[in-house]
XYZ file of C-alpha atoms in Angstrom:
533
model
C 140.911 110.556 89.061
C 140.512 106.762 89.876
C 142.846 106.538 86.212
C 145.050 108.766 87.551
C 145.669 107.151 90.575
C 145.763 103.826 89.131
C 147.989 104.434 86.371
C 150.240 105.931 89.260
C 150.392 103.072 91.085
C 151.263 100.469 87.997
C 154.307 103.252 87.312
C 156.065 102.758 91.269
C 155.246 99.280 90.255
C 157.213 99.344 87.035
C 154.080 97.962 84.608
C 152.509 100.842 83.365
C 152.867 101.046 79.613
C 155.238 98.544 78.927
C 158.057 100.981 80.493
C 160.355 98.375 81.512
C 163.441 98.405 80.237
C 164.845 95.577 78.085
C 167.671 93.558 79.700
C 170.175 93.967 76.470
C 169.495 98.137 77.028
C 172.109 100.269 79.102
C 170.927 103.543 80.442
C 172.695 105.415 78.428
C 171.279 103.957 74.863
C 167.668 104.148 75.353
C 165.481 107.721 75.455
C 162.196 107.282 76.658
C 159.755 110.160 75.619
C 156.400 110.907 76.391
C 153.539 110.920 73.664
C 151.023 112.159 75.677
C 147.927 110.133 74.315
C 149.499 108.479 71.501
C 149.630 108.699 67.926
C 146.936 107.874 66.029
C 148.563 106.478 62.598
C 151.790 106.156 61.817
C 151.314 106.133 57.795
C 152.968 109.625 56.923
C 150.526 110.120 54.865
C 147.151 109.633 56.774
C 148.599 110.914 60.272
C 146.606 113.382 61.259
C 147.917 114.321 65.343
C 150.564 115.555 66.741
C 151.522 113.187 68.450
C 151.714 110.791 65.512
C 154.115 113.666 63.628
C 156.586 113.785 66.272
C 157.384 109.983 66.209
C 157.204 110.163 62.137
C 159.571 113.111 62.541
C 162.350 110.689 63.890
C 161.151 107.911 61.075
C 160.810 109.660 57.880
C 163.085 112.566 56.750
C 161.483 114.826 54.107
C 163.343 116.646 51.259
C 164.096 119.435 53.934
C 164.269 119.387 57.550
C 164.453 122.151 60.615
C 166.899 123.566 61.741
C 166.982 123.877 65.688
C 165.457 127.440 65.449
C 162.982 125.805 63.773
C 163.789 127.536 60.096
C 164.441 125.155 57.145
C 167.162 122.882 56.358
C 168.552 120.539 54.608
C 167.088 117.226 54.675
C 167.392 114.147 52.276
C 168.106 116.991 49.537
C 171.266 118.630 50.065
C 170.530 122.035 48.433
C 167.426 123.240 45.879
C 167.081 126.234 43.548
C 164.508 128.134 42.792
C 163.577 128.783 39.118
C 161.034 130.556 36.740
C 160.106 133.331 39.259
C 159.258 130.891 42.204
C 157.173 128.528 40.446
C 159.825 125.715 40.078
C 162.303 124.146 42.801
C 164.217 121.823 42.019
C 165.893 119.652 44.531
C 168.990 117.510 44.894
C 169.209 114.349 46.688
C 172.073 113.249 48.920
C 173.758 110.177 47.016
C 174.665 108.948 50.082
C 170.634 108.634 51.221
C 169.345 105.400 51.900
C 166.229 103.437 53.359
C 166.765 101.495 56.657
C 167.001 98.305 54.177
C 169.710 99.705 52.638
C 167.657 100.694 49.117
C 169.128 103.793 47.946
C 166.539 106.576 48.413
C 165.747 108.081 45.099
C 163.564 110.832 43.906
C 160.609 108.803 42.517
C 160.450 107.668 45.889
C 159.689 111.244 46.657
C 157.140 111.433 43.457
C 155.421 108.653 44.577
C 154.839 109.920 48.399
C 153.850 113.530 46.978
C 151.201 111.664 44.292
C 150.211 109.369 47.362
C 149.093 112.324 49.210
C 146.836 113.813 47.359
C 145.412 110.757 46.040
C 141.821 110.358 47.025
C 142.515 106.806 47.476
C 144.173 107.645 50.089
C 141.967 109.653 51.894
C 144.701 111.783 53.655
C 143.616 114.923 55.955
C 146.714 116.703 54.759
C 146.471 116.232 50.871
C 145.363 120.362 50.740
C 149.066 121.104 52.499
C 150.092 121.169 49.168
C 147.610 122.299 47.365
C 149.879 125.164 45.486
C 151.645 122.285 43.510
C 150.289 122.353 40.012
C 147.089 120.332 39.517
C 146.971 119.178 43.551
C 143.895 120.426 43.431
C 141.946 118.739 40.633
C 143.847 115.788 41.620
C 142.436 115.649 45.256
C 138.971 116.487 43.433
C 138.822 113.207 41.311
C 139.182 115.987 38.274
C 142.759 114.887 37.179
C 144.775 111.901 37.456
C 147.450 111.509 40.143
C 149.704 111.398 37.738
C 149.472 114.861 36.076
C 150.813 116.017 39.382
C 153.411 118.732 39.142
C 155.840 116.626 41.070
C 158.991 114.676 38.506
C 161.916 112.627 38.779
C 164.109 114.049 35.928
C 166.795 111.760 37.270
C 167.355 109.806 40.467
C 168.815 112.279 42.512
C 166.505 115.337 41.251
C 163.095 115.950 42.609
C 161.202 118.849 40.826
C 158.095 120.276 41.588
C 155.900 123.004 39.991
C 153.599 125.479 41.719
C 150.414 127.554 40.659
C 152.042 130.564 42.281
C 155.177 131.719 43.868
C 155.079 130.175 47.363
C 158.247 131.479 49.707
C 157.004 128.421 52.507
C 157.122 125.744 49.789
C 161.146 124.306 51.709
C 159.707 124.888 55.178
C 156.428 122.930 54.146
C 158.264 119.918 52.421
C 159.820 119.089 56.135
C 156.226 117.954 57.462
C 155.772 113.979 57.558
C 152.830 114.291 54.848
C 155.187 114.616 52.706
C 157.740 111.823 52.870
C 158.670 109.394 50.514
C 157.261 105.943 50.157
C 159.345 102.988 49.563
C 157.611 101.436 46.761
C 158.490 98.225 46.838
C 157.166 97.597 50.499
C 154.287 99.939 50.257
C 152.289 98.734 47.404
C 152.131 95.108 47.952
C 151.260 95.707 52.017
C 148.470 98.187 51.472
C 148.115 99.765 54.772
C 150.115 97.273 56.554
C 153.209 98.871 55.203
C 153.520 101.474 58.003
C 153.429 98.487 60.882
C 156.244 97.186 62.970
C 158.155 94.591 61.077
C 157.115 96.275 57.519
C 157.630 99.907 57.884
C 161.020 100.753 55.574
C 161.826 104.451 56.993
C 164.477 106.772 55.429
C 164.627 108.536 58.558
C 167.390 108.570 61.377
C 165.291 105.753 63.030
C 163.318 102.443 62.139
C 160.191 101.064 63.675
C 160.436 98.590 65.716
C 157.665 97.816 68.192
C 154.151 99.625 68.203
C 151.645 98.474 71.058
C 149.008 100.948 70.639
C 147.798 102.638 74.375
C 151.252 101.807 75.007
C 154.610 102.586 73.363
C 156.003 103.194 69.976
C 159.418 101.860 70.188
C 162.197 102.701 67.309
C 165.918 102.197 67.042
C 168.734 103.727 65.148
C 169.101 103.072 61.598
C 172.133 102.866 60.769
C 171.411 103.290 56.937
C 170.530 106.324 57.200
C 173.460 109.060 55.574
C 173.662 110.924 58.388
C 173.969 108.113 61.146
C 177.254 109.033 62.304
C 176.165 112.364 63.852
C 173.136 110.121 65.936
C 174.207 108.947 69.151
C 171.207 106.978 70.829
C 170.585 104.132 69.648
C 166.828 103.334 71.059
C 163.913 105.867 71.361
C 160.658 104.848 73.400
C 157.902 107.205 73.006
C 155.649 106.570 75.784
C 152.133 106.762 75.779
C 150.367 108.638 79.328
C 147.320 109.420 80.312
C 147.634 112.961 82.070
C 149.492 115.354 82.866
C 150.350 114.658 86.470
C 150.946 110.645 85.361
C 153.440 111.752 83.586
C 154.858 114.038 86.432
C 154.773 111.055 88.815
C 156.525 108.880 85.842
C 158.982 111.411 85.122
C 159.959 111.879 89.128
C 160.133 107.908 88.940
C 162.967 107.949 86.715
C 160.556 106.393 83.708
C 160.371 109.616 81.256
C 163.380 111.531 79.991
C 161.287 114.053 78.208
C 158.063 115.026 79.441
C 155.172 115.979 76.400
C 153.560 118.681 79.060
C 154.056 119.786 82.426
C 150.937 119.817 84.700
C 149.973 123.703 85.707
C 148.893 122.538 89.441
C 152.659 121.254 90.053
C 153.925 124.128 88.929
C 155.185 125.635 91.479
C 157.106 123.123 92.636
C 158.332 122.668 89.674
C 159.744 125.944 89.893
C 160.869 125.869 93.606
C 162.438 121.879 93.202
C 163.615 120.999 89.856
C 163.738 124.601 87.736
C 167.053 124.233 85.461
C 164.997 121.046 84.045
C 161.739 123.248 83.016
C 161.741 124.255 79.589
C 159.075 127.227 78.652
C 158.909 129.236 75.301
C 156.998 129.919 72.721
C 155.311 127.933 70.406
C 152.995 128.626 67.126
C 149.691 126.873 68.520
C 146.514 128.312 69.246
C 144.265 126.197 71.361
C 140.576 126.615 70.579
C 136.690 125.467 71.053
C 135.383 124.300 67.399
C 131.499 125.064 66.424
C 130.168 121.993 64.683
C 127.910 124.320 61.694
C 126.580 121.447 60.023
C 123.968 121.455 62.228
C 121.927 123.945 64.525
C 122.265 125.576 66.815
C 125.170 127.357 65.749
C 125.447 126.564 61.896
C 123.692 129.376 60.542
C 123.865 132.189 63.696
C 126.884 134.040 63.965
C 125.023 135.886 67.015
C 125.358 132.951 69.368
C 128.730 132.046 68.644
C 130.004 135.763 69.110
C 128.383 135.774 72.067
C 129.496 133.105 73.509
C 133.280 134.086 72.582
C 132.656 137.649 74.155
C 132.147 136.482 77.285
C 135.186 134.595 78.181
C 137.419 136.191 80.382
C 140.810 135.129 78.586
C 143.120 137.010 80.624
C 141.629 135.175 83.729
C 142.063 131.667 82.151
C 145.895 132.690 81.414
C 146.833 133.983 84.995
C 144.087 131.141 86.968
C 144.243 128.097 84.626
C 146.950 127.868 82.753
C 149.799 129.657 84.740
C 152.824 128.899 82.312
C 153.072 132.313 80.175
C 150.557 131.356 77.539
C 148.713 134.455 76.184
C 145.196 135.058 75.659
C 144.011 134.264 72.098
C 141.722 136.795 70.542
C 142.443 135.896 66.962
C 143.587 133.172 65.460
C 147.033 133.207 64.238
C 149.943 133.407 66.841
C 152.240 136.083 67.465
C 155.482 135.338 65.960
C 154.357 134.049 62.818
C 157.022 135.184 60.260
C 156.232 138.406 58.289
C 152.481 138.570 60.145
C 150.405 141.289 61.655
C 148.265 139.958 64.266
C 144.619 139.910 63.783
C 142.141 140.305 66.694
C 138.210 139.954 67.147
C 136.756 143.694 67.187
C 135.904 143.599 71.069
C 139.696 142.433 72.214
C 139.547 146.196 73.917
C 135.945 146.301 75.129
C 135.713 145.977 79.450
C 134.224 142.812 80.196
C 131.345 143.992 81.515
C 130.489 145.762 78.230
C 131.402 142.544 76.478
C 128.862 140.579 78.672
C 126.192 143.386 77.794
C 126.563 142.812 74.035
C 126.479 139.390 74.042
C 123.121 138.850 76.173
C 121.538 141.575 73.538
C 123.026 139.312 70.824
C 121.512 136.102 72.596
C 118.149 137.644 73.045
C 117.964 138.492 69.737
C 118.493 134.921 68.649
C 115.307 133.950 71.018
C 117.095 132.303 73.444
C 115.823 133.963 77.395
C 116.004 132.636 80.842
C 113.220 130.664 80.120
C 114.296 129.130 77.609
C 118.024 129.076 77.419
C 120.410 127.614 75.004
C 120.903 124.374 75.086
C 124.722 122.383 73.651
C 127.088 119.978 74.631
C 130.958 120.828 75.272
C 133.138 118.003 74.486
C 136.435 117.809 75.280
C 139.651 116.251 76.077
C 140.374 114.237 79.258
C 142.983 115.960 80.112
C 143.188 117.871 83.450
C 143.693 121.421 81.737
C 141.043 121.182 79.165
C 138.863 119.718 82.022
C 139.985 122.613 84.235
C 139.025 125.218 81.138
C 135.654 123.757 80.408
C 134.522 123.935 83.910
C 135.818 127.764 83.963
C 134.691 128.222 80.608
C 131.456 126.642 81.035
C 131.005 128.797 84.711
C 131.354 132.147 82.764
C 128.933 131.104 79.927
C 126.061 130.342 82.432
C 126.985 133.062 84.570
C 126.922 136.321 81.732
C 124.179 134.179 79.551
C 120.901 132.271 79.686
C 123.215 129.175 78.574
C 122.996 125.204 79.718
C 125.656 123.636 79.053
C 126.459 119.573 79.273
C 130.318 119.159 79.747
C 131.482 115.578 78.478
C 135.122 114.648 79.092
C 136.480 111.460 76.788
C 140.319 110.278 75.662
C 141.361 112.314 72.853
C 141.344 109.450 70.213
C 137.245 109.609 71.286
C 136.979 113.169 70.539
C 138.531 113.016 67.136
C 135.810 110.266 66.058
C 132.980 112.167 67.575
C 134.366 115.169 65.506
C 134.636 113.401 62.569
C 131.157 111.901 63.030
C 129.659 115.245 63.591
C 128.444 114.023 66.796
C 129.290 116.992 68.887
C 127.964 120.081 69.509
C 130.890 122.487 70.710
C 134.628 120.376 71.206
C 138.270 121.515 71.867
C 140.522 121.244 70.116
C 143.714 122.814 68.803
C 146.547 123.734 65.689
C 150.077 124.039 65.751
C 151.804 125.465 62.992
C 153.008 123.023 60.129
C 155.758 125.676 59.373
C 156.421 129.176 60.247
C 153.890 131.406 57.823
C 150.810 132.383 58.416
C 149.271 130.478 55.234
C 149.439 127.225 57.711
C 147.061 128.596 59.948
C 144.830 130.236 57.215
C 144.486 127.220 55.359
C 142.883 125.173 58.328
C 139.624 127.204 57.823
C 139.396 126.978 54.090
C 136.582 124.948 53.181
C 137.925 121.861 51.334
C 140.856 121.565 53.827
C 140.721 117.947 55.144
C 141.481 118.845 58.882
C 138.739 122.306 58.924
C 137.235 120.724 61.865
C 134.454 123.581 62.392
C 133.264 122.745 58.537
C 133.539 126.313 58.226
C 132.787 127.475 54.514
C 133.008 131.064 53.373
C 133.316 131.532 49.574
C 134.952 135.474 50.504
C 137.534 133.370 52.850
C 138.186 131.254 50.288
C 138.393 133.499 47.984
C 141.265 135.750 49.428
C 143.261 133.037 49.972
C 143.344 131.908 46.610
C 144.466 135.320 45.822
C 147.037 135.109 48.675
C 148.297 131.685 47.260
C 148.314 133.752 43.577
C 149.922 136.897 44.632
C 153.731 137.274 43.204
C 154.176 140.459 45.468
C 154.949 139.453 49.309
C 152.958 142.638 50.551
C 150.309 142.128 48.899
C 149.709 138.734 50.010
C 150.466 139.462 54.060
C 147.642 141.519 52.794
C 145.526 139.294 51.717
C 145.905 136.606 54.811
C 145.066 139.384 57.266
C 142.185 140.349 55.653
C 141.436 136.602 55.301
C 141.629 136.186 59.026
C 139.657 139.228 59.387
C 136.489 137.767 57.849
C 136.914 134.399 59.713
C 137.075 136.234 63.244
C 133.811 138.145 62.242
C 132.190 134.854 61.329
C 133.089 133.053 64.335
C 133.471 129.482 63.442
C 135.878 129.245 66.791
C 136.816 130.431 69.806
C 140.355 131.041 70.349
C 140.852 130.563 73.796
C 145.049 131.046 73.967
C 148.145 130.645 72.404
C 150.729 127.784 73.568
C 153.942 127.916 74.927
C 156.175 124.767 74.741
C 156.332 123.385 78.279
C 158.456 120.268 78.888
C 160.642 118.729 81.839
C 163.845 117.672 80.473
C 166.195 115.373 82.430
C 169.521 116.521 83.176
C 171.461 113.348 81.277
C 169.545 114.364 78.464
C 172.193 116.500 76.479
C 171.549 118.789 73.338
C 167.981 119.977 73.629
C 166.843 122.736 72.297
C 162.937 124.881 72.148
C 161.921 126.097 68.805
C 158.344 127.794 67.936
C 157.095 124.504 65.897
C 158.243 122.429 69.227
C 159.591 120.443 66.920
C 163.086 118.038 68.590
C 164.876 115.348 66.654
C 165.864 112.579 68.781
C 168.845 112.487 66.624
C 169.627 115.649 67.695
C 170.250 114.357 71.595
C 172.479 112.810 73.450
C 172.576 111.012 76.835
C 175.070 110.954 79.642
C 175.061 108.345 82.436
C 174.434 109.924 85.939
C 177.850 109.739 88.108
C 178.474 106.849 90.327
């Protein structure tokens, strides 16, 4: 709270963040946006957040894009066939594309960012997004070299790749950031420095200008790039703020156009004082508690980590907690998915009660009593709803079971390293869809996937979706994915606890915004309009 409170204050004051605006900047030229906790690379290739993604959304422009309902697009390819029964695209570049230096964009650029990715050099989380494309795998093995990669430059406006198997997301996929070209000449002689302020050559609609990290990322327009005429501001600040309700106060300050969230306990007034600037829908992201099972107790006892998810009164969280339409999560992928049928843990219809009875058998026959209870750690987020949901969360485990539990609250950036050090016990986290099928969500739980936080491994898992990824016949691999998410939700290596719904304040000069289930808006796509006299 003392943050909070502080942070508060340095906003009325006009130093929080590096907000102010620059003398040379009119009103009507600069967007500020909030980040919510920042992103944590901006290398399109090693970006792992959010957070990171949206600002890499308005810097790097893949060989598709999305449309404002969130379906695929055109992006620095004009148009792309598909050959050989869906195993070959082959894509067309703009001639008009070029970098923000004014190199013309060509399609080993495009080669060279698809190679870079699954490189094991570069140690990218994302190098299984595309693990269809012939010999992606092997590659991000060490069994191949980068170059066998089913990726080629025939010419320099034509991209091809080649596939494994028929894959129907392969457009939607080649709009995320992972896979945007490098510019060669800047990127191999800087190492990692070429993504830096000063250094970073973007093909984007915008150009990196300033990046103060646990501050701002600051970018303006590039006029290079071949579709500048249709962008109309000319600087975007994405803002970095702690909490929900700082950026509330920040927002009501006049400091944020565009909120990242919208804090649950302000809701209502939200609603009663400012409602034609709320914007609520749905969004593809299912925000869940991760078992760490590389080590005990919960790596090799399914018991205990059914249990625990049985006793969680979702529907209570939703109407209590949350309070902004999201919907209890008992699977794991989110309604709406394209061509999908939900999936949902066996006991989604049990009464609660009956829920909490199976669970304390299941407990009990793991050893764990009143006596002696079980005994984990529940990291999590900062933020004031995941600190709001642990409390709750942690309050119905203790109540239904013979459960201690040790909540420990750190900045997100924390979290992640804890994760990745395997220093946690139990931690939140969540996953938004990369594109709208339900292979994005299945793929997070396969067990070489760079970003399977859980370390869940499961060689039938596996298994079906390497049939799913093989399978010619779209039937038969909906199929497969269900049944897929099927055997994850009786394994347990989560707990879902609900499914998002995009949730922003929007300012009213702000002009052309639009919701979309990937919560995915272009600055370029926006507009701004001075407030009256």
């Amino acid at each position: 709270m003392r943050g909070v409170l502080i942070g508060a204050a340095l906003a009325l004051l006009g130093l929080a963040g590096g907000c102010a605006q620059s003398a040379h900047e009119s009103p009507a030229s600069l967007l500020v946006r909030s980040n919510a906790s920042g992103p944590d690379s901006l290398d399109p290739q090693k970006a792992r957040t959010v957070q990171a993604q949206e600002i890499l959304r308005d810097l790097c422009e893949g060989l598709t894009s999305l449309a404002k309902d969130g379906s695929v697009a055109a992006g620095s390819a004009q148009r792309w066939s598909v050959e050989e029964a869906g195993r070959l695209y082959r894509f067309e570049l703009r001639p008009e594309a070029r970098w923000s230096n004014g190199d013309p964009l060509v399609a080993a650029d495009f080669v060279a960012g698809l190679r870079r990715l699954v490189d094991p050099a570069t140690a990218s989380p994302y190098a299984e997004v595309v693990d269809i494309i012939v010999n992606a795998r092997a590659i991000i093995a060490g069994h191949a070299p980068v170059a066998s990669l089913g990726v080629s430059a025939p010419d320099a406006h034509t991209v091809t790749v080649r596939l494994e198997a028929p894959a129907p997301y392969l457009p939607a996929l080649l709009a995320h950031p992972s896979t945007c070209p490098v510019h060669g000449a800047s990127t191999a002689p800087q190492g990692a420095a070429f993504s830096s302020a000063g250094s970073f050559v973007s093909n984007g609609a915008y150009d990196l200008e300033e990046w103060v990290p646990g501050s701002h990322v600051l970018i303006r327009r590039n006029h290079h790039y071949w579709n500048d005429a249709a962008t109309h501001i000319e600087t975007v600040k994405w803002l970095e703020v702690a909490g929900d309700n700082a950026e509330l106060t920040r927002y009501r300050a006049g400091e944020i156009d565009v909120t990242a969230v919208v804090p649950r306990n302000q809701l209502d007034w939200i609603r009663a004082h400012i409602p034609r600037e709320l914007h609520i829908s749905p969004q593809l992201t299912t925000y869940f508690y991760g078992f760490n099972l590389d080590r005990e107790p919960f790596r090799g006892d399914p018991r205990l980590r059914r249990a625990l998810s049985m006793v969680i009164d979702r529907e209570r969280l939703a109407s209590s907690v949350l309070r902004a339409g999201e919907l209890p999560a008992y699977g794991w992928v989110p309604p709406g998915i394209h061509d999908y049928g939900a999936q949902s843990f066996d006991y989604r219809t049990l009464p609660l009660q009956q829920r909490i009875l199976q669970a304390r058998r299941l407990i009990a026959q793991s050893g764990y009593t009143a006596g002696r209870p079980l005994s984990f750690e529940l990291r999590y987020s900062s933020d004031e709803i995941s600190a709001q949901l642990a409390v709750a969360i942690a309050s119905m485990w203790q109540q239904s079971l013979p459960v201690q539990v040790r909540l420990v609250a750190e900045d997100f950036k924390s979290l992640l390293g804890d994760i990745e050090r395997r220093d946690v016990d139990v931690f939140r986290s969540s996953w938004a869809a990369d594109y709208n099928d339900a292979y994005t969500f299945a793929q997070y739980l396969k067990s070489d996937f760079g970003v399977n936080l859980p370390h869940y491994r499961s060689a039938d898992y596996d298994a079906l979706l390497s049939q799913a990824a093989a399978a010619e016949d779209l039937a038969h691999r909906r199929t497969l994915l269900e049944e897929a998410e099927r055997v994850a939700l009786r394994d347990h290596p989560l707990i879902p606890i609900y499914f998002y719904v995009n949730k922003h304040l929007v300012k009213p000069r702000v002009h052309g915004w639009y919701d979309n289930v990937l919560n995915v808006v272009y600055s370029k796509d926006l507009w701004l309009q001075a407030a009256p006299p």
